[in-house]
Amino acid sequence: MTADAPDRRPVRAGSSWTDTEVALAAWSSLCEPGDRVAGALVHALGAVQALDWVRSAVLGGVLPSLPVGPDDHARLARAVARWAGRLAGLEPERDLDRLARLGGRFLSPAGPGWPAGLSDLGVAAPFGLWARGELVQGRTGELAGALTRSVAVVGARASTGYGEHVTAELASGLADRGWTVVSGGAYGIDAVAHRGALAGDGPTVAVLAGGVDRLYPAGNTRLLQATAATGAVVSEVPPGAVPTRSRFLKRNRMIAALTRGTVVVEAAWRSGALSTATHATELLRPVGAVPGPVTSAASAGCHRLLRDGAAVCVTDVREVVELVGAAGQVDGCGREEQDGLTRLQEQVLDVTPVNRGSSVETVARAACLTERETWAALGALELRGRVRRAGSGWQKIRS
Amino acid sequence: MTADAPDRRPVRAGSSWTDTEVALAAWSSLCEPGDRVAGALVHALGAVQALDWVRSAVLGGVLPSLPVGPDDHARLARAVARWAGRLAGLEPERDLDRLARLGGRFLSPAGPGWPAGLSDLGVAAPFGLWARGELVQGRTGELAGALTRSVAVVGARASTGYGEHVTAELASGLADRGWTVVSGGAYGIDAVAHRGALAGDGPTVAVLAGGVDRLYPAGNTRLLQATAATGAVVSEVPPGAVPTRSRFLKRNRMIAALTRGTVVVEAAWRSGALSTATHATELLRPVGAVPGPVTSAASAGCHRLLRDGAAVCVTDVREVVELVGAAGQVDGCGREEQDGLTRLQEQVLDVTPVNRGSSVETVARAACLTERETWAALGALELRGRVRRAGSGWQKIRS
């Protein structure tokens, strides 16, 4: 399969798209990613009516009335001015057909299979997801399903051997454990993350800043083809769109929103990977940072996150799973749902007796933990119905 | 200067010691470091009377009455039993003379030059400090002064080239900036910390687990001599005392208490350096941990501290100074010398009333501290003559 070769799925005729899909596809061409005015307008009017409204505004030279105040009026006027230039060139059906010829699927917020996490971005959410690859070939919802159990593994383009080694270990370990690795398809850490996941026989998802017909950067074309072959390559901009610098930055919010948590492996003091971490934090997704030698500039951004308390220190795949597993209360599959305990909780549960109550001090000593850690773990275990208070102590509930 | 060579200070005649100093010296032989029962007894009765009390108890075969409840009675009985064996062999004046011949000085909590931080250990505080080296040669209080601006730099014996490099940078950088580096004189990180401080022309203080006449470990003899030549070598056990395993562990609380904060450079998953960090946390001193490669077992303990939120990530000397500098509100100059109070003690002193006694609970609540912290602070303030017991409560002494 080359970048533009047709996939096995038959081309869907342009007329088979709904009006809303076509309008959303148009919106994803009309404005730049993360355009909050566009998002608000589409949320308020619906994609089709919002597009009609813009057309009227541009053709009529005056903004049609909207239930908005004067401030928003000014913002709308500026937005219309910046959208106007692209209005004539919109060919959403051509774009949708182009995606279909790649065997891709256009997912829309209202339609089936939309990855729910993206909606957490609110008015900055993408209008749709232009996706291609194995996860959008079969049953609808496969991509969204894979993403309910996903981790973003991101980092510096200028990675070191150390960072690449750790990334490969993490990504393949995550894949082994049934987690989907999401990254940005860039050189360095991103590429190793995708490659590691593929090595672990897990699906991996690349979120591109340009169209999914352009497997950018060129040096990663084969890797991204392999990514699509078992996972997916997705973008919020239509086929043919160029990966500009600003689109790279906006793309990071999607990586954060699509996943359960973000792990930064190596990042310089100022690095795009840190913006992904910031977005994850804003979306209340947990962030992990892998420490490295303090003598390595490639780890400075990770240490910055740790110092700022913006990330938890993670050193192996078990700790990454603990980080993101703890985040999602309700989990995708069986055992995790049943157990889903942190290592600390497991340690405490192991030493809590079934037949009698045991004091926190005794449990702490037996588990080799501080009393504070033990209290926290017992509290969490109590909520999960695994232990109960017995007099002044604690007792395991027989399962 | 060799380990036992006389220093330039003339030998002080045994008779020049005060009764209290002799009794405290005796206590430091009589029981093991951190014996809380001994500490409580000495706090309650004073060192001389407490010693008399033990002598009566052992000679009479029955505990002389004390204003304590039955629980404490049982603990006292057990303590007397464990002290009894050493009572006959006590030769505190010989020990003090031995220290004097080394040019050392015995510092006691009631006497001048006592490093105030040690009193934060409450009843687990050492009875005195057996110190030798340049910082106890000249004017009294020089050692205590150097310690008001000090950082513990500790870590694994089994250090790596990476950890040693970072330690040397930190220690010399701290010395450059006028900070005293305190460590345990052990192989590995400790040794490099002392060496780095010496390279930075700063005083450094080694806290030994055995007597200061034994510069242990043997391989560090010259380093510890150099440490004494510009700084100090200190211990809570008298000359001749053997550095046992339990004394090493107890020694760590002194390193934590003597300093403004503790930095762990490299530490295995289970490491003595982590116990120093734990003590520092309990004493409300900030703890920093230097990250390293996650592939290095020598950094696993540091990463553990970071993961647990027990330490702040520090990567260079600037960040270490930020860490410990932020801890002491009152800095080296002026006010700190005059008062010599920790922040905790100041908080407690601020809310302790002058006109009437106030219970520990009330003081704790007003100072927004735990009762344990408040007890520790009140004990230290009492020793400094800043508060006194009033009925069942505490009262500030008008200054």
GROMACS .gro file of C-alpha atoms in nm, chain B residues 2-320:
model
  319
  401THR     CA    1   4.619   1.160   6.149
  402ALA     CA    2   4.307   1.018   6.301
  403ASP     CA    3   4.427   1.035   6.656
  404ALA     CA    4   4.690   1.309   6.640
  405PRO     CA    5   4.640   1.589   6.890
  406ASP     CA    6   4.499   1.913   6.751
  407ARG     CA    7   4.630   2.253   6.838
  408ARG     CA    8   4.378   2.321   7.114
  409PRO     CA    9   4.510   2.252   7.463
  410VAL     CA   10   4.359   1.963   7.652
  411ARG     CA   11   4.082   2.078   7.882
  412ALA     CA   12   4.109   1.925   8.227
  413GLY     CA   13   3.829   1.682   8.313
  414SER     CA   14   3.729   1.895   8.606
  415SER     CA   15   3.638   2.185   8.380
  416TRP     CA   16   3.324   2.010   8.255
  417THR     CA   17   2.997   2.103   8.414
  418ASP     CA   18   2.791   1.838   8.591
  419THR     CA   19   2.529   1.863   8.320
  420GLU     CA   20   2.783   1.812   8.043
  421VAL     CA   21   2.926   1.511   8.221
  422ALA     CA   22   2.578   1.368   8.274
  423LEU     CA   23   2.480   1.426   7.910
  424ALA     CA   24   2.803   1.262   7.799
  425ALA     CA   25   2.713   0.970   8.022
  426TRP     CA   26   2.365   0.949   7.869
  427SER     CA   27   2.514   0.931   7.522
  428SER     CA   28   2.704   0.620   7.633
  429LEU     CA   29   2.428   0.471   7.841
  430CYS     CA   30   2.171   0.427   7.570
  431GLU     CA   31   2.152   0.382   7.198
  432PRO     CA   32   2.089   0.681   6.972
  433GLY     CA   33   1.728   0.790   6.954
  434ASP     CA   34   1.620   0.619   7.278
  435ARG     CA   35   1.298   0.812   7.333
  436VAL     CA   36   1.248   0.691   7.687
  437ALA     CA   37   1.589   0.822   7.784
  438GLY     CA   38   1.514   1.146   7.604
  439ALA     CA   39   1.185   1.191   7.782
  440LEU     CA   40   1.344   1.115   8.118
  441VAL     CA   41   1.623   1.366   8.063
  442HIS     CA   42   1.373   1.626   7.940
  443ALA     CA   43   1.160   1.568   8.247
  444LEU     CA   44   1.425   1.552   8.520
  445GLY     CA   45   1.734   1.705   8.367
  446ALA     CA   46   2.039   1.497   8.273
  447VAL     CA   47   2.198   1.486   8.619
  448GLN     CA   48   1.886   1.392   8.811
  449ALA     CA   49   1.779   1.148   8.543
  450LEU     CA   50   2.113   0.972   8.574
  451ASP     CA   51   2.080   0.964   8.952
  452TRP     CA   52   1.732   0.823   8.908
  453VAL     CA   53   1.862   0.540   8.686
  454ARG     CA   54   2.142   0.466   8.934
  455SER     CA   55   1.890   0.443   9.218
  456ALA     CA   56   1.665   0.225   9.011
  457VAL     CA   57   1.942  -0.018   8.922
  458LEU     CA   58   2.102  -0.021   9.267
  459GLY     CA   59   1.770  -0.034   9.453
  460GLY     CA   60   1.615  -0.287   9.217
  461VAL     CA   61   1.295  -0.082   9.212
  462LEU     CA   62   1.195   0.228   9.013
  463PRO     CA   63   1.199   0.543   9.226
  464SER     CA   64   0.869   0.722   9.197
  465LEU     CA   65   0.814   0.953   8.903
  466PRO     CA   66   0.509   1.152   8.800
  467VAL     CA   67   0.423   0.908   8.521
  468GLY     CA   68   0.136   0.670   8.454
  469PRO     CA   69   0.151   0.290   8.452
  470ASP     CA   70   0.221   0.264   8.080
  471ASP     CA   71   0.524   0.481   8.113
  472HIS     CA   72   0.621   0.286   8.423
  473ALA     CA   73   0.638  -0.033   8.219
  474ARG     CA   74   0.839   0.138   7.946
  475LEU     CA   75   1.073   0.283   8.206
  476ALA     CA   76   1.123  -0.056   8.367
  477ARG     CA   77   1.218  -0.207   8.032
  478ALA     CA   78   1.446   0.086   7.959
  479VAL     CA   79   1.621   0.061   8.295
  480ALA     CA   80   1.677  -0.307   8.227
  481ARG     CA   81   1.847  -0.229   7.898
  482TRP     CA   82   2.056   0.056   8.042
  483ALA     CA   83   2.164  -0.134   8.355
  484GLY     CA   84   2.438  -0.331   8.186
  485ARG     CA   85   2.621  -0.018   8.075
  486LEU     CA   86   2.592   0.176   8.397
  487ALA     CA   87   2.904   0.040   8.565
  488GLY     CA   88   3.125   0.101   8.263
  489LEU     CA   89   3.034   0.470   8.220
  490GLU     CA   90   3.337   0.697   8.211
  491PRO     CA   91   3.201   1.021   8.072
  492GLU     CA   92   3.492   1.233   8.188
  493ARG     CA   93   3.738   0.998   8.024
  494ASP     CA   94   3.533   1.026   7.703
  495LEU     CA   95   3.522   1.405   7.726
  496ASP     CA   96   3.896   1.418   7.784
  497ARG     CA   97   3.950   1.189   7.491
  498LEU     CA   98   3.752   1.427   7.272
  499ALA     CA   99   3.945   1.723   7.409
  500ARG     CA  100   4.274   1.554   7.321
  501LEU     CA  101   4.145   1.530   6.962
  502GLY     CA  102   4.087   1.904   6.976
  503GLY     CA  103   3.714   1.841   6.979
  504ARG     CA  104   3.431   2.006   7.164
  505PHE     CA  105   3.127   1.855   7.331
  506LEU     CA  106   2.820   2.061   7.255
  507SER     CA  107   2.516   2.022   7.474
  508PRO     CA  108   2.156   2.136   7.421
  509ALA     CA  109   2.172   2.373   7.716
  510GLY     CA  110   2.515   2.507   7.631
  511PRO     CA  111   2.633   2.759   7.372
  512GLY     CA  112   2.678   2.664   7.009
  513TRP     CA  113   2.414   2.391   7.004
  514PRO     CA  114   2.281   2.343   6.649
  515ALA     CA  115   1.919   2.436   6.704
  516GLY     CA  116   1.779   2.203   6.441
  517LEU     CA  117   1.868   1.898   6.648
  518SER     CA  118   1.614   1.996   6.911
  519ASP     CA  119   1.339   1.948   6.653
  520LEU     CA  120   1.395   1.578   6.715
  521GLY     CA  121   1.228   1.624   7.054
  522VAL     CA  122   1.284   1.332   7.289
  523ALA     CA  123   1.476   1.155   7.011
  524ALA     CA  124   1.732   1.436   6.995
  525PRO     CA  125   2.091   1.346   7.077
  526PHE     CA  126   2.209   1.427   7.429
  527GLY     CA  127   2.507   1.611   7.294
  528LEU     CA  128   2.722   1.648   6.991
  529TRP     CA  129   3.075   1.511   6.995
  530ALA     CA  130   3.241   1.736   6.741
  531ARG     CA  131   3.590   1.787   6.611
  532GLY     CA  132   3.734   2.001   6.337
  533GLU     CA  133   3.793   2.359   6.239
  534LEU     CA  134   3.435   2.472   6.302
  535VAL     CA  135   3.467   2.392   6.674
  536GLN     CA  136   3.818   2.533   6.716
  537GLY     CA  137   3.747   2.900   6.723
  538ARG     CA  138   3.456   3.100   6.851
  539THR     CA  139   3.164   2.910   6.994
  540GLY     CA  140   2.870   2.888   6.760
  541GLU     CA  141   3.070   2.865   6.441
  542LEU     CA  142   2.948   2.514   6.367
  543ALA     CA  143   2.588   2.607   6.449
  544GLY     CA  144   2.624   2.913   6.229
  545ALA     CA  145   2.752   2.709   5.936
  546LEU     CA  146   2.462   2.471   5.980
  547THR     CA  147   2.194   2.741   5.964
  548ARG     CA  148   2.277   2.752   5.596
  549SER     CA  149   2.332   2.386   5.519
  550VAL     CA  150   2.203   2.118   5.288
  551ALA     CA  151   2.226   1.743   5.332
  552VAL     CA  152   2.351   1.578   5.015
  553VAL     CA  153   2.317   1.205   5.053
  554GLY     CA  154   2.288   0.895   4.844
  555ALA     CA  155   2.385   0.545   4.758
  556ARG     CA  156   2.714   0.384   4.847
  557ALA     CA  157   2.688   0.199   4.516
  558SER     CA  158   2.688   0.518   4.314
  559THR     CA  159   2.737   0.545   3.939
  560GLY     CA  160   2.962   0.776   3.744
  561TYR     CA  161   2.651   0.977   3.660
  562GLY     CA  162   2.551   1.021   4.022
  563GLU     CA  163   2.901   1.111   4.125
  564HIS     CA  164   2.926   1.370   3.852
  565VAL     CA  165   2.599   1.532   3.954
  566THR     CA  166   2.689   1.518   4.325
  567ALA     CA  167   3.024   1.686   4.266
  568GLU     CA  168   2.854   1.963   4.067
  569LEU     CA  169   2.587   2.017   4.332
  570ALA     CA  170   2.824   2.010   4.629
  571SER     CA  171   3.084   2.242   4.482
  572GLY     CA  172   2.809   2.471   4.357
  573LEU     CA  173   2.651   2.482   4.702
  574ALA     CA  174   2.988   2.555   4.861
  575ASP     CA  175   3.046   2.831   4.607
  576ARG     CA  176   2.720   2.991   4.713
  577GLY     CA  177   2.810   2.973   5.081
  578TRP     CA  178   2.610   2.666   5.175
  579THR     CA  179   2.749   2.401   5.407
  580VAL     CA  180   2.723   2.051   5.268
  581VAL     CA  181   2.636   1.787   5.528
  582SER     CA  182   2.661   1.416   5.460
  583GLY     CA  183   2.734   1.083   5.620
  584GLY     CA  184   3.097   1.029   5.523
  585ALA     CA  185   3.015   0.698   5.353
  586TYR     CA  186   3.151   0.569   5.025
  587GLY     CA  187   2.974   0.669   4.706
  588ILE     CA  188   2.756   0.977   4.696
  589ASP     CA  189   2.838   1.089   5.053
  590ALA     CA  190   3.211   1.091   4.985
  591VAL     CA  191   3.170   1.281   4.660
  592ALA     CA  192   2.947   1.533   4.838
  593HIS     CA  193   3.217   1.608   5.097
  594ARG     CA  194   3.485   1.612   4.829
  595GLY     CA  195   3.281   1.843   4.606
  596ALA     CA  196   3.223   2.086   4.892
  597LEU     CA  197   3.594   2.088   4.970
  598ALA     CA  198   3.664   2.150   4.601
  599GLY     CA  199   3.427   2.446   4.620
  600ASP     CA  200   3.622   2.577   4.920
  601GLY     CA  201   3.324   2.540   5.146
  602PRO     CA  202   3.303   2.387   5.490
  603THR     CA  203   3.149   2.044   5.498
  604VAL     CA  204   3.024   1.844   5.793
  605ALA     CA  205   3.032   1.466   5.822
  606VAL     CA  206   2.788   1.303   6.064
  607LEU     CA  207   2.936   0.973   6.174
  608ALA     CA  208   2.761   0.670   6.319
  609GLY     CA  209   3.058   0.587   6.542
  610GLY     CA  210   3.296   0.793   6.752
  611VAL     CA  211   3.474   1.088   6.590
  612ASP     CA  212   3.808   0.930   6.673
  613ARG     CA  213   3.722   0.650   6.431
  614LEU     CA  214   3.714   0.799   6.086
  615TYR     CA  215   3.498   0.532   5.934
  616PRO     CA  216   3.500   0.386   5.671
  617ALA     CA  217   3.876   0.338   5.661
  618GLY     CA  218   3.896   0.418   5.291
  619ASN     CA  219   3.759   0.766   5.362
  620THR     CA  220   4.004   0.847   5.645
  621ARG     CA  221   4.190   1.111   5.450
  622LEU     CA  222   3.870   1.264   5.318
  623LEU     CA  223   3.727   1.284   5.670
  624GLN     CA  224   4.052   1.439   5.795
  625ALA     CA  225   4.020   1.699   5.523
  626THR     CA  226   3.657   1.746   5.624
  627ALA     CA  227   3.761   1.812   5.984
  628ALA     CA  228   4.043   2.041   5.871
  629THR     CA  229   3.800   2.300   5.732
  630GLY     CA  230   3.463   2.184   5.859
  631ALA     CA  231   3.367   1.930   6.119
  632VAL     CA  232   3.316   1.566   6.191
  633VAL     CA  233   3.037   1.508   6.443
  634SER     CA  234   2.868   1.220   6.620
  635GLU     CA  235   2.616   1.162   6.897
  636VAL     CA  236   2.815   0.873   7.040
  637PRO     CA  237   3.140   0.922   7.234
  638PRO     CA  238   3.490   0.856   7.104
  639GLY     CA  239   3.557   0.486   7.082
  640ALA     CA  240   3.197   0.396   7.002
  641VAL     CA  241   3.157   0.147   6.720
  642PRO     CA  242   2.950   0.238   6.413
  643THR     CA  243   2.685  -0.035   6.425
  644ARG     CA  244   2.413  -0.086   6.168
  645SER     CA  245   2.144   0.056   6.392
  646ARG     CA  246   2.358   0.360   6.466
  647PHE     CA  247   2.390   0.423   6.092
  648LEU     CA  248   2.014   0.432   6.059
  649LYS     CA  249   1.972   0.656   6.364
  650ARG     CA  250   2.247   0.881   6.237
  651ASN     CA  251   2.031   0.968   5.938
  652ARG     CA  252   1.782   1.156   6.155
  653MET     CA  253   2.069   1.382   6.266
  654ILE     CA  254   2.166   1.458   5.908
  655ALA     CA  255   1.806   1.556   5.842
  656ALA     CA  256   1.774   1.761   6.161
  657LEU     CA  257   2.104   1.946   6.126
  658THR     CA  258   2.022   2.080   5.781
  659ARG     CA  259   1.771   2.305   5.612
  660GLY     CA  260   1.682   2.034   5.364
  661THR     CA  261   1.793   1.704   5.216
  662VAL     CA  262   1.883   1.620   4.859
  663VAL     CA  263   1.904   1.256   4.752
  664VAL     CA  264   2.121   1.213   4.447
  665GLU     CA  265   2.117   0.841   4.384
  666ALA     CA  266   1.945   0.577   4.591
  667ALA     CA  267   1.838   0.223   4.523
  668TRP     CA  268   1.474   0.124   4.576
  669ARG     CA  269   1.555   0.044   4.940
  670SER     CA  270   1.831   0.268   5.062
  671GLY     CA  271   1.946   0.438   5.380
  672ALA     CA  272   1.934   0.767   5.195
  673LEU     CA  273   1.558   0.729   5.173
  674SER     CA  274   1.543   0.709   5.552
  675THR     CA  275   1.721   1.044   5.570
  676ALA     CA  276   1.458   1.180   5.332
  677THR     CA  277   1.179   1.040   5.548
  678HIS     CA  278   1.328   1.200   5.859
  679ALA     CA  279   1.360   1.531   5.676
  680THR     CA  280   0.994   1.516   5.577
  681GLU     CA  281   0.891   1.439   5.934
  682LEU     CA  282   1.092   1.741   6.046
  683LEU     CA  283   0.919   1.951   5.779
  684ARG     CA  284   1.247   2.006   5.598
  685PRO     CA  285   1.215   2.006   5.220
  686VAL     CA  286   1.343   1.704   5.031
  687GLY     CA  287   1.480   1.708   4.679
  688ALA     CA  288   1.556   1.413   4.457
  689VAL     CA  289   1.780   1.413   4.154
  690PRO     CA  290   1.629   1.209   3.871
  691GLY     CA  291   1.838   0.980   3.659
  692PRO     CA  292   1.796   0.725   3.385
  693VAL     CA  293   1.500   0.497   3.456
  694THR     CA  294   1.727   0.219   3.338
  695SER     CA  295   1.957   0.278   3.637
  696ALA     CA  296   1.878   0.092   3.958
  697ALA     CA  297   2.082   0.354   4.141
  698SER     CA  298   1.813   0.612   4.063
  699ALA     CA  299   1.513   0.395   4.150
  700GLY     CA  300   1.489   0.533   4.504
  701CYS     CA  301   1.495   0.891   4.377
  702HIS     CA  302   1.219   0.817   4.130
  703ARG     CA  303   1.023   0.652   4.408
  704LEU     CA  304   1.044   0.972   4.614
  705LEU     CA  305   0.931   1.173   4.311
  706ARG     CA  306   0.642   0.939   4.234
  707ASP     CA  307   0.526   0.945   4.593
  708GLY     CA  308   0.539   1.321   4.597
  709ALA     CA  309   0.785   1.291   4.886
  710ALA     CA  310   1.049   1.493   4.704
  711VAL     CA  311   1.075   1.779   4.461
  712CYS     CA  312   1.264   1.713   4.138
  713VAL     CA  313   1.595   1.901   4.147
  714THR     CA  314   1.836   1.905   3.857
  715ASP     CA  315   2.095   2.169   3.940
  716VAL     CA  316   2.236   2.376   4.223
  717ARG     CA  317   2.003   2.665   4.154
  718GLU     CA  318   1.704   2.441   4.209
  719VAL     CA  319   1.855   2.301   4.528
   0.00000   0.00000   0.00000
